[in-house]
Short mmCIF file of C-alpha atoms in Angstrom, two decimals:
data_model
loop_
_atom_site.label_atom_id
_atom_site.label_comp_id
_atom_site.label_asym_id
_atom_site.label_seq_id
_atom_site.Cartn_x
_atom_site.Cartn_y
_atom_site.Cartn_z
CA MET C 195 146.90 157.94 211.55
CA LYS C 196 145.46 158.14 215.10
CA LYS C 197 142.50 156.09 214.01
CA THR C 198 144.76 153.22 212.68
CA LEU C 199 146.45 153.22 215.79
CA THR C 200 143.43 152.53 217.63
CA LEU C 201 142.08 150.20 215.40
CA LEU C 202 145.54 148.06 216.11
CA VAL C 203 145.20 148.39 219.73
CA LEU C 204 141.85 147.36 219.39
CA VAL C 205 142.81 144.09 217.60
CA LEU C 206 145.84 143.22 219.70
CA GLY C 207 143.37 143.72 222.64
CA LEU C 208 140.90 141.37 221.56
CA ALA C 209 143.71 138.70 220.44
CA ALA C 210 145.07 138.64 223.61
CA SER C 211 141.68 138.74 225.54
CA ALA C 212 140.77 135.53 223.26
CA ALA C 213 144.49 133.91 223.91
CA ALA C 214 143.81 134.48 227.70
CA ARG C 215 140.41 132.56 227.20
CA GLN C 216 142.12 129.19 226.87
CA VAL C 217 144.30 126.82 228.68
CA VAL C 218 146.65 124.31 226.77
CA VAL C 219 147.29 121.04 228.41
CA SER C 220 150.11 118.87 226.99
CA PRO C 221 152.46 116.32 228.08
CA GLU C 222 155.31 118.89 227.26
CA GLY C 223 153.84 121.95 227.71
CA PRO C 224 153.68 124.45 230.92
CA VAL C 225 150.34 123.11 232.27
CA ARG C 226 150.87 119.03 231.99
CA THR C 227 147.60 118.15 233.66
CA LEU C 228 144.12 118.39 233.11
CA THR C 229 143.73 118.84 237.07
CA GLU C 230 146.13 121.92 236.75
CA ALA C 231 144.04 123.15 233.91
CA LEU C 232 140.67 123.24 235.69
CA ALA C 233 142.44 125.01 238.72
CA ARG C 234 143.61 127.85 236.24
CA ALA C 235 140.69 128.01 233.97
CA GLY C 236 138.11 130.93 234.79
CA ALA C 237 134.21 130.52 233.97
CA GLY C 238 133.32 130.65 230.19
CA GLU C 239 137.03 129.52 229.13
CA ARG C 240 138.03 126.41 226.99
CA ILE C 241 140.52 123.96 227.73
CA VAL C 242 142.03 122.34 224.74
CA VAL C 243 143.71 118.80 225.68
CA ARG C 244 146.36 117.77 223.42
CA ALA C 245 147.29 113.76 222.71
CA GLY C 246 148.25 111.82 225.14
CA ILE C 247 147.39 109.49 228.12
CA TYR C 248 146.48 111.22 231.11
CA ARG C 249 145.92 109.30 234.72
CA GLU C 250 144.60 111.99 237.44
CA PRO C 251 142.85 111.76 240.22
CA THR C 252 138.82 112.31 239.44
CA LEU C 253 138.54 115.46 237.69
CA VAL C 254 135.74 117.95 239.06
CA VAL C 255 134.59 120.75 236.52
CA ASP C 256 132.56 123.17 238.81
CA ARG C 257 132.22 125.99 236.16
CA PRO C 258 130.94 126.46 232.63
CA LEU C 259 133.73 125.56 230.53
CA THR C 260 134.31 123.89 227.28
CA LEU C 261 136.81 120.89 227.24
CA GLU C 262 138.29 119.80 224.05
CA ALA C 263 140.36 116.95 222.97
CA GLU C 264 142.92 117.91 220.14
CA GLY C 265 144.21 114.43 218.63
CA GLU C 266 143.85 111.01 220.67
CA VAL C 267 143.64 111.96 224.45
CA VAL C 268 142.87 109.00 226.27
CA LEU C 269 141.44 109.88 230.19
CA ASP C 270 142.45 106.76 232.33
CA GLY C 271 141.22 105.79 235.64
CA GLN C 272 143.21 102.34 236.02
CA GLY C 273 140.09 100.84 237.05
CA GLU C 274 139.96 102.53 240.68
CA ARG C 275 137.84 105.70 240.47
CA GLN C 276 135.27 107.90 238.31
CA ILE C 277 137.15 109.96 235.93
CA MET C 278 135.05 113.26 235.67
CA THR C 279 132.45 114.87 237.80
CA VAL C 280 130.58 118.05 236.50
CA THR C 281 128.72 120.05 238.77
CA ALA C 282 128.19 123.48 236.79
CA ASP C 283 125.83 124.22 234.21
CA ASP C 284 127.03 125.07 230.36
CA VAL C 285 129.74 122.77 230.33
CA THR C 286 130.91 120.89 227.04
CA ILE C 287 133.10 117.73 226.70
CA ARG C 288 134.16 116.78 223.09
CA GLY C 289 136.43 114.33 221.61
CA PHE C 290 137.96 112.58 224.71
CA THR C 291 138.68 108.75 225.40
CA PHE C 292 137.26 107.70 228.73
CA ARG C 293 139.00 104.49 229.72
CA ASN C 294 138.67 101.95 232.93
CA VAL C 295 136.63 103.13 235.29
CA GLY C 296 136.47 101.03 238.54
CA VAL C 297 133.35 98.81 239.04
CA SER C 298 131.75 99.72 242.54
CA TYR C 299 129.10 97.58 244.32
CA VAL C 300 128.01 100.91 246.07
CA GLU C 301 128.82 103.68 244.10
CA ASP C 302 127.25 104.58 240.24
CA ARG C 303 131.00 105.47 239.02
CA ALA C 304 130.80 106.81 235.73
CA GLY C 305 133.30 108.24 232.67
CA VAL C 306 131.27 111.61 233.02
CA LYS C 307 129.17 111.94 235.58
CA VAL C 308 126.55 115.27 235.63
CA ASP C 309 124.97 116.08 238.72
CA GLY C 310 122.87 119.11 238.77
CA GLY C 311 124.29 120.28 235.85
CA MET C 312 122.04 122.51 233.27
CA ARG C 313 122.52 122.66 229.36
CA CYS C 314 125.44 119.99 229.21
CA VAL C 315 126.85 118.83 225.95
CA ILE C 316 128.50 115.48 225.78
CA GLU C 317 129.54 114.63 222.15
CA ASN C 318 131.75 112.78 220.15
CA ASN C 319 133.77 110.90 222.82
CA ARG C 320 134.69 107.24 223.46
CA PHE C 321 134.02 105.08 226.25
CA GLU C 322 135.75 101.92 226.85
CA ASN C 323 135.30 99.82 230.38
CA THR C 324 133.82 102.69 231.80
CA PHE C 325 130.95 100.80 233.93
CA PHE C 326 128.42 103.59 233.98
CA ALA C 327 129.70 105.54 230.89
CA ILE C 328 127.65 108.77 231.16
CA TYR C 329 125.36 109.34 234.02
CA ILE C 330 123.37 112.53 234.36
CA ALA C 331 121.24 113.31 237.39
CA ARG C 332 119.16 116.32 238.39
CA SER C 333 120.05 118.00 235.23
CA ALA C 334 118.18 119.74 232.39
CA GLY C 335 118.45 120.53 228.86
CA CYS C 336 121.65 118.43 228.17
CA ARG C 337 122.50 117.05 224.84
CA VAL C 338 124.38 113.90 224.57
CA ALA C 339 125.41 112.71 220.89
CA GLY C 340 127.77 110.80 218.66
CA ASN C 341 129.54 109.12 221.41
CA GLN C 342 130.79 105.23 221.05
CA ILE C 343 130.20 103.41 224.26
CA ARG C 344 131.72 99.85 224.76
CA GLY C 345 131.56 97.71 227.55
CA ASN C 346 132.50 94.04 227.66
CA TYR C 347 130.61 92.79 230.64
CA THR C 348 129.33 89.18 231.27
CA ARG C 349 127.33 89.87 234.41
CA GLU C 350 124.54 92.49 235.18
CA ALA C 351 125.83 92.74 238.54
CA ALA C 352 129.25 93.93 237.76
CA SER C 353 127.84 96.58 234.84
CA GLY C 354 126.31 100.05 234.82
CA ASN C 355 124.29 101.54 231.97
CA GLY C 356 125.66 102.98 228.96
CA ILE C 357 123.87 106.48 229.21
CA HIS C 358 121.96 106.99 232.30
CA LEU C 359 119.47 109.70 233.69
CA TRP C 360 117.86 110.28 236.77
CA TYR C 361 115.53 112.90 237.81
CA SER C 362 116.05 114.78 234.64
CA ARG C 363 114.52 116.35 231.93
CA ASP C 364 114.76 118.12 228.27
CA VAL C 365 117.67 116.09 227.34
CA VAL C 366 118.76 114.98 223.55
CA ILE C 367 120.25 111.72 223.02
CA GLU C 368 121.17 111.32 219.63
CA ASN C 369 123.62 109.05 217.34
CA ASN C 370 125.28 107.29 219.70
CA ARG C 371 126.37 103.65 219.45
CA ILE C 372 126.24 101.60 222.67
CA HIS C 373 127.22 97.89 222.93
CA GLY C 374 127.95 95.52 225.87
CA GLN C 375 126.70 97.44 228.95
CA ARG C 376 123.78 96.18 231.45
CA ASP C 377 121.48 98.93 229.84
CA GLY C 378 122.21 100.77 226.87
CA ILE C 379 119.85 103.79 227.78
CA TYR C 380 118.37 103.99 231.04
CA PHE C 381 115.74 106.72 232.30
CA GLU C 382 114.12 106.94 235.66
CA PHE C 383 111.95 109.67 236.29
CA VAL C 384 112.81 111.54 233.46
CA GLU C 385 110.58 113.89 231.36
CA ASP C 386 109.92 115.42 227.77
CA THR C 387 113.24 113.56 226.54
CA VAL C 388 114.31 112.47 223.17
CA VAL C 389 116.01 109.80 221.98
CA ARG C 390 116.93 109.68 218.30
CA GLY C 391 118.95 107.71 215.74
CA ASN C 392 121.01 105.64 218.18
CA GLU C 393 122.16 101.70 217.61
CA SER C 394 122.01 99.74 221.21
CA PHE C 395 123.02 96.07 221.10
CA GLU C 396 124.23 93.20 222.60
CA ASN C 397 123.39 94.70 226.19
CA LEU C 398 122.97 92.31 228.82
CA ARG C 399 119.47 93.54 229.68
CA TYR C 400 117.64 96.13 227.66
CA GLY C 401 118.68 98.74 224.73
CA LEU C 402 116.63 101.04 226.33
CA HIS C 403 114.65 101.07 229.64
CA PHE C 404 112.07 103.67 230.83
CA MET C 405 110.91 103.70 234.19
CA PHE C 406 108.45 105.95 235.50
CA SER C 407 109.08 108.43 232.72
CA ASP C 408 106.45 110.65 231.09
CA ARG C 409 106.22 112.33 227.80
CA CYS C 410 109.56 111.00 226.19
CA ARG C 411 109.79 110.20 222.49
CA TYR C 412 112.02 107.79 220.89
CA GLU C 413 112.68 107.38 217.17
CA GLY C 414 114.68 106.02 214.59
CA ASN C 415 116.84 103.83 216.70
CA THR C 416 117.98 100.36 216.30
CA PHE C 417 117.66 98.13 219.07
CA ARG C 418 119.53 94.31 218.38
CA VAL C 419 120.33 91.31 219.88
CA ASN C 420 119.35 92.49 223.59
CA ARG C 421 117.61 90.31 226.15
CA ALA C 422 114.90 92.84 225.29
CA GLY C 423 115.19 95.50 222.73
CA VAL C 424 113.39 98.22 224.78
CA ALA C 425 111.22 98.01 227.97
CA VAL C 426 109.01 100.86 228.76
CA MET C 427 107.03 100.80 232.08
CA TYR C 428 105.12 102.71 234.60
CA SER C 429 104.96 105.54 232.35
CA ARG C 430 102.57 107.76 229.93
CA ASN C 431 102.36 109.68 226.75
CA VAL C 432 105.35 107.64 225.23
CA GLU C 433 105.88 108.07 221.69
CA MET C 434 107.53 105.20 219.75
CA THR C 435 108.20 105.55 216.08
CA GLY C 436 110.51 104.17 213.35
CA ASN C 437 112.50 102.20 215.24
CA ARG C 438 113.69 98.59 214.38
CA PHE C 439 113.37 95.80 217.09
CA VAL C 440 115.49 92.69 215.53
CA ASP C 441 116.77 89.73 216.93
CA ASN C 442 115.93 89.76 220.37
CA TRP C 443 115.96 86.55 220.81
CA GLY C 444 115.81 84.00 223.76
CA SER C 445 113.77 82.54 226.24
CA ALA C 446 112.41 85.58 227.65
CA ALA C 447 113.20 88.28 225.16
CA PHE C 448 111.27 90.64 223.52
CA GLY C 449 111.46 93.51 220.97
CA LEU C 450 109.14 95.87 222.94
CA LEU C 451 108.21 95.07 226.39
CA MET C 452 105.16 97.28 227.63
CA LYS C 453 104.02 97.50 231.14
CA ASP C 454 101.76 99.40 232.95
CA ILE C 455 101.66 102.05 230.53
CA ARG C 456 99.18 104.28 229.08
CA ASP C 457 97.97 106.84 226.38
CA SER C 458 101.19 106.32 224.26
CA ARG C 459 101.91 105.67 220.35
CA VAL C 460 103.49 102.82 218.74
CA GLU C 461 103.91 103.58 215.04
CA ALA C 462 105.86 102.65 211.95
CA ASN C 463 108.14 100.56 213.81
CA ARG C 464 109.60 97.22 212.38
CA PHE C 465 109.66 94.18 214.67
CA VAL C 466 112.06 91.56 213.15
CA ARG C 467 112.78 88.14 214.23
CA ASN C 468 112.20 88.36 218.03
CA THR C 469 110.83 85.75 220.35
CA VAL C 470 108.05 88.06 221.04
CA GLY C 471 107.61 91.22 218.88
CA LEU C 472 105.38 93.43 221.31
CA TYR C 473 104.75 92.20 224.79
CA ALA C 474 101.76 94.26 226.55
CA GLU C 475 100.84 93.85 230.31
CA GLY C 476 98.53 96.34 231.65
CA MET C 477 98.84 98.79 228.74
CA ASN C 478 96.08 101.12 228.07
CA ARG C 479 94.68 103.55 225.60
CA THR C 480 97.75 102.98 223.28
CA ASP C 481 97.63 103.20 219.73
CA VAL C 482 99.62 100.71 217.46
CA ARG C 483 99.60 101.51 213.86
CA ALA C 484 101.46 101.29 210.67
CA ASN C 485 104.22 98.71 212.07
CA ASP C 486 105.55 95.55 210.28
CA PHE C 487 105.90 92.20 212.56
CA VAL C 488 107.94 90.25 210.39
CA GLU C 489 109.53 86.69 211.11
CA ASN C 490 108.90 86.86 215.17
CA GLY C 491 107.83 83.98 217.21
CA TRP C 492 104.78 85.55 218.56
CA ALA C 493 104.15 88.97 216.76
CA VAL C 494 102.28 90.14 219.66
CA LYS C 495 101.50 89.09 222.90
CA ILE C 496 98.73 91.06 225.10
CA LEU C 497 97.17 90.44 228.26
CA ALA C 498 93.58 90.49 229.00
CA ASN C 499 94.52 93.36 231.53
CA SER C 500 95.33 95.89 228.61
CA LEU C 501 92.42 98.04 227.91
CA ASP C 502 91.25 100.24 225.27
CA ASN C 503 94.38 99.99 222.81
CA ARG C 504 94.16 99.80 218.72
CA PHE C 505 95.75 97.91 216.46
CA ARG C 506 95.42 99.20 213.05
CA GLU C 507 97.19 99.21 209.76
CA ASN C 508 99.94 96.68 210.57
CA ASN C 509 101.58 94.12 208.64
CA PHE C 510 101.87 90.68 209.90
CA VAL C 511 103.87 88.55 207.66
CA GLY C 512 105.78 85.17 208.42
CA ASN C 513 105.07 84.87 212.33
CA ALA C 514 104.66 81.54 214.29
CA PHE C 515 102.10 83.11 216.00
CA ASP C 516 100.32 86.44 215.07
CA VAL C 517 98.77 87.35 218.41
CA ALA C 518 98.42 85.50 221.63
CA THR C 519 96.60 86.30 225.17
CA ASN C 520 95.71 84.81 228.20
CA SER C 521 92.04 84.75 228.30
CA ARG C 522 88.81 84.49 226.09
CA ALA C 523 88.02 88.25 227.11
CA SER C 524 89.72 91.02 224.82
CA TYR C 525 89.14 94.72 225.40
CA SER C 526 91.48 95.89 222.48
CA THR C 527 90.58 96.19 218.93
CA PHE C 528 92.56 95.08 215.72
CA THR C 529 91.20 96.70 212.64
CA ALA C 530 92.53 97.04 209.03
CA ASN C 531 95.57 95.02 209.53
CA TYR C 532 97.30 93.00 206.88
CA TRP C 533 97.45 89.07 207.99
CA ASP C 534 99.51 86.63 205.68
CA ARG C 535 97.71 83.80 206.89
CA TYR C 536 94.18 85.17 205.93
CA GLU C 537 92.64 82.77 203.79
CA GLY C 538 89.31 84.52 203.21
CA TYR C 539 88.41 86.29 199.70
CA ASP C 540 87.27 89.73 198.58
CA LEU C 541 84.22 89.51 196.03
CA ASP C 542 83.74 93.33 195.44
CA ARG C 543 87.34 93.69 195.08
CA ASP C 544 87.76 96.60 197.58
CA GLY C 545 91.16 95.29 199.11
CA VAL C 546 89.32 94.23 202.36
CA GLY C 547 88.56 90.63 203.19
CA ASP C 548 84.83 89.96 203.20
CA VAL C 549 85.00 87.78 206.26
CA PRO C 550 86.60 88.67 209.54
CA PHE C 551 90.28 87.14 210.76
CA ARG C 552 90.76 85.40 213.84
CA PRO C 553 94.44 86.16 214.76
CA VAL C 554 94.76 84.07 217.90
CA ARG C 555 95.36 80.35 217.00
CA LEU C 556 93.67 77.84 219.37
CA PHE C 557 97.22 76.54 219.39
CA SER C 558 98.69 79.82 221.15
CA LEU C 559 96.36 79.31 223.97
CA ILE C 560 97.22 75.69 224.49
CA VAL C 561 101.03 76.84 224.68
CA GLU C 562 100.24 79.97 226.70
CA GLN C 563 98.87 77.65 229.50
CA ASN C 564 101.09 74.72 228.63
CA GLU C 565 104.51 75.96 226.95
CA PRO C 566 106.11 72.52 226.57
CA ALA C 567 103.33 71.84 224.12
CA LEU C 568 105.22 74.27 221.58
CA ILE C 569 107.22 71.06 220.24
CA LEU C 570 104.05 70.35 218.47
CA LEU C 571 104.15 73.55 216.61
CA ARG C 572 104.87 72.17 212.83
CA SER C 573 103.08 68.64 213.38
CA PHE C 574 100.14 67.73 211.41
CA PHE C 575 98.00 67.56 214.91
CA ILE C 576 98.30 71.30 214.86
CA ASP C 577 97.61 71.94 211.22
CA LEU C 578 94.16 69.92 211.84
CA LEU C 579 93.51 72.07 215.03
CA ASP C 580 93.92 75.22 212.89
CA ALA C 581 91.48 73.98 210.33
CA ALA C 582 89.19 73.08 212.93
CA GLU C 583 89.29 76.32 214.60
CA ARG C 584 88.92 78.23 211.59
CA VAL C 585 85.46 76.33 210.64
CA LEU C 586 84.20 76.39 214.28
CA PRO C 587 86.11 79.31 216.10
CA VAL C 588 84.61 78.51 219.68
CA LEU C 589 87.26 78.74 221.77
CA THR C 590 89.78 81.56 220.92
CA PRO C 591 88.30 85.15 222.22
CA GLU C 592 85.10 85.95 220.57
CA ALA C 593 86.18 89.93 220.51
CA LEU C 594 89.59 89.48 219.34
CA LEU C 595 89.38 89.35 215.70
CA ASP C 596 89.70 91.71 212.71
CA GLU C 597 86.71 92.56 210.89
CA ALA C 598 88.20 94.39 207.83
CA PRO C 599 91.68 92.27 207.00
CA GLN C 600 93.35 93.70 204.09
CA MET C 601 94.03 91.56 201.27
CA LYS C 602 97.45 93.21 200.80
CA PRO C 603 100.37 94.43 202.94
CA TYR C 604 100.75 98.02 203.37
CA PRO C 605 103.65 99.84 201.05
CA ARG C 606 106.25 100.91 203.52
CA SER C 607 108.64 103.91 202.87
CA PRO C 608 112.01 102.59 202.14
CA LEU C 609 113.30 104.63 204.83
CA VAL C 610 111.24 102.38 207.32
CA ALA C 611 111.17 99.28 205.29
CA GLY C 612 114.86 98.58 204.39
CA ARG C 613 116.52 99.53 207.78
#
């Protein structure tokens, strides 16, 4: 009997302790504002916010807490202020709708700004009209997942980025959907971070933008109808695999723009209907392997200041121009790619063309130096020019040729080819 009473007291004590670790916010309850709940909650406690619209001053989370929405919870900045600032470690924010952050030309206001917080989790939230949606600075070990970010901005100067990282590391960004911002995702001085399974579309500038960010990886994302799908600049050791770059179309649009990048990998991606699929300027020692370039204006533009890159086992299908460059010199190699314009033969039937293929058309060099000449693209004159170049290739870069063109396209896995 004594043991039973002891156990009962212990269970009741644990239940009371669990209840004490939770603060409930409700428009009809004893705690009606999140501001009050944050003042009451101790480190490690959980704040549950019940359905309603909450208009409060900027919320500051300065201790480890879990904040969870129960039902449709809207935190409204009324177009005047940042909604939430996190300065503590181990903070989780889950299930809220952040709405109406005020636009500022001197402050990077956000729906949620984490400044100096380690191991934060921001997941399954909605961000609507929030200038910057999620802003993470001087932080590490965070996870940003499953968020819906929707801006309706029409000018770059009046919009922020969807997910913005600055001086941070070891962050995972996955399965978010980002639309209508300046950049969908932006990195500056970021290291060892993963971007996986996101959809970033119809942003004013880039779907994903790297600046001075090393040893990062992005895989399995879709970037469509942005001014440029992805821009990777001044970075090294970046892994880019299994992504889709689609319909990034316009006078200066790219699927993937790479500038001053080195020792990286571009593998198993699909570039479909971009003005330029892959643009490389100052790209060095990078492997471009097993990608599909389909129906782009230019599949690849690579400038002569790019060195020691290796293009191999890629499919080039239906592009107006397969490869363009700005010089007769080439310091990169193209080997064992499939080119749908290849008209050579395979007498020994080993699957490899018996004569090399020159992917740079003479006409592409002319267009590079005199862009209005593009109007002649479908003309009979250009057909004659291409035929003459095949017979007497005297002007296109001597070193830029594929010695082992494939007679058939490489098959791709359904996962890569079908998306």
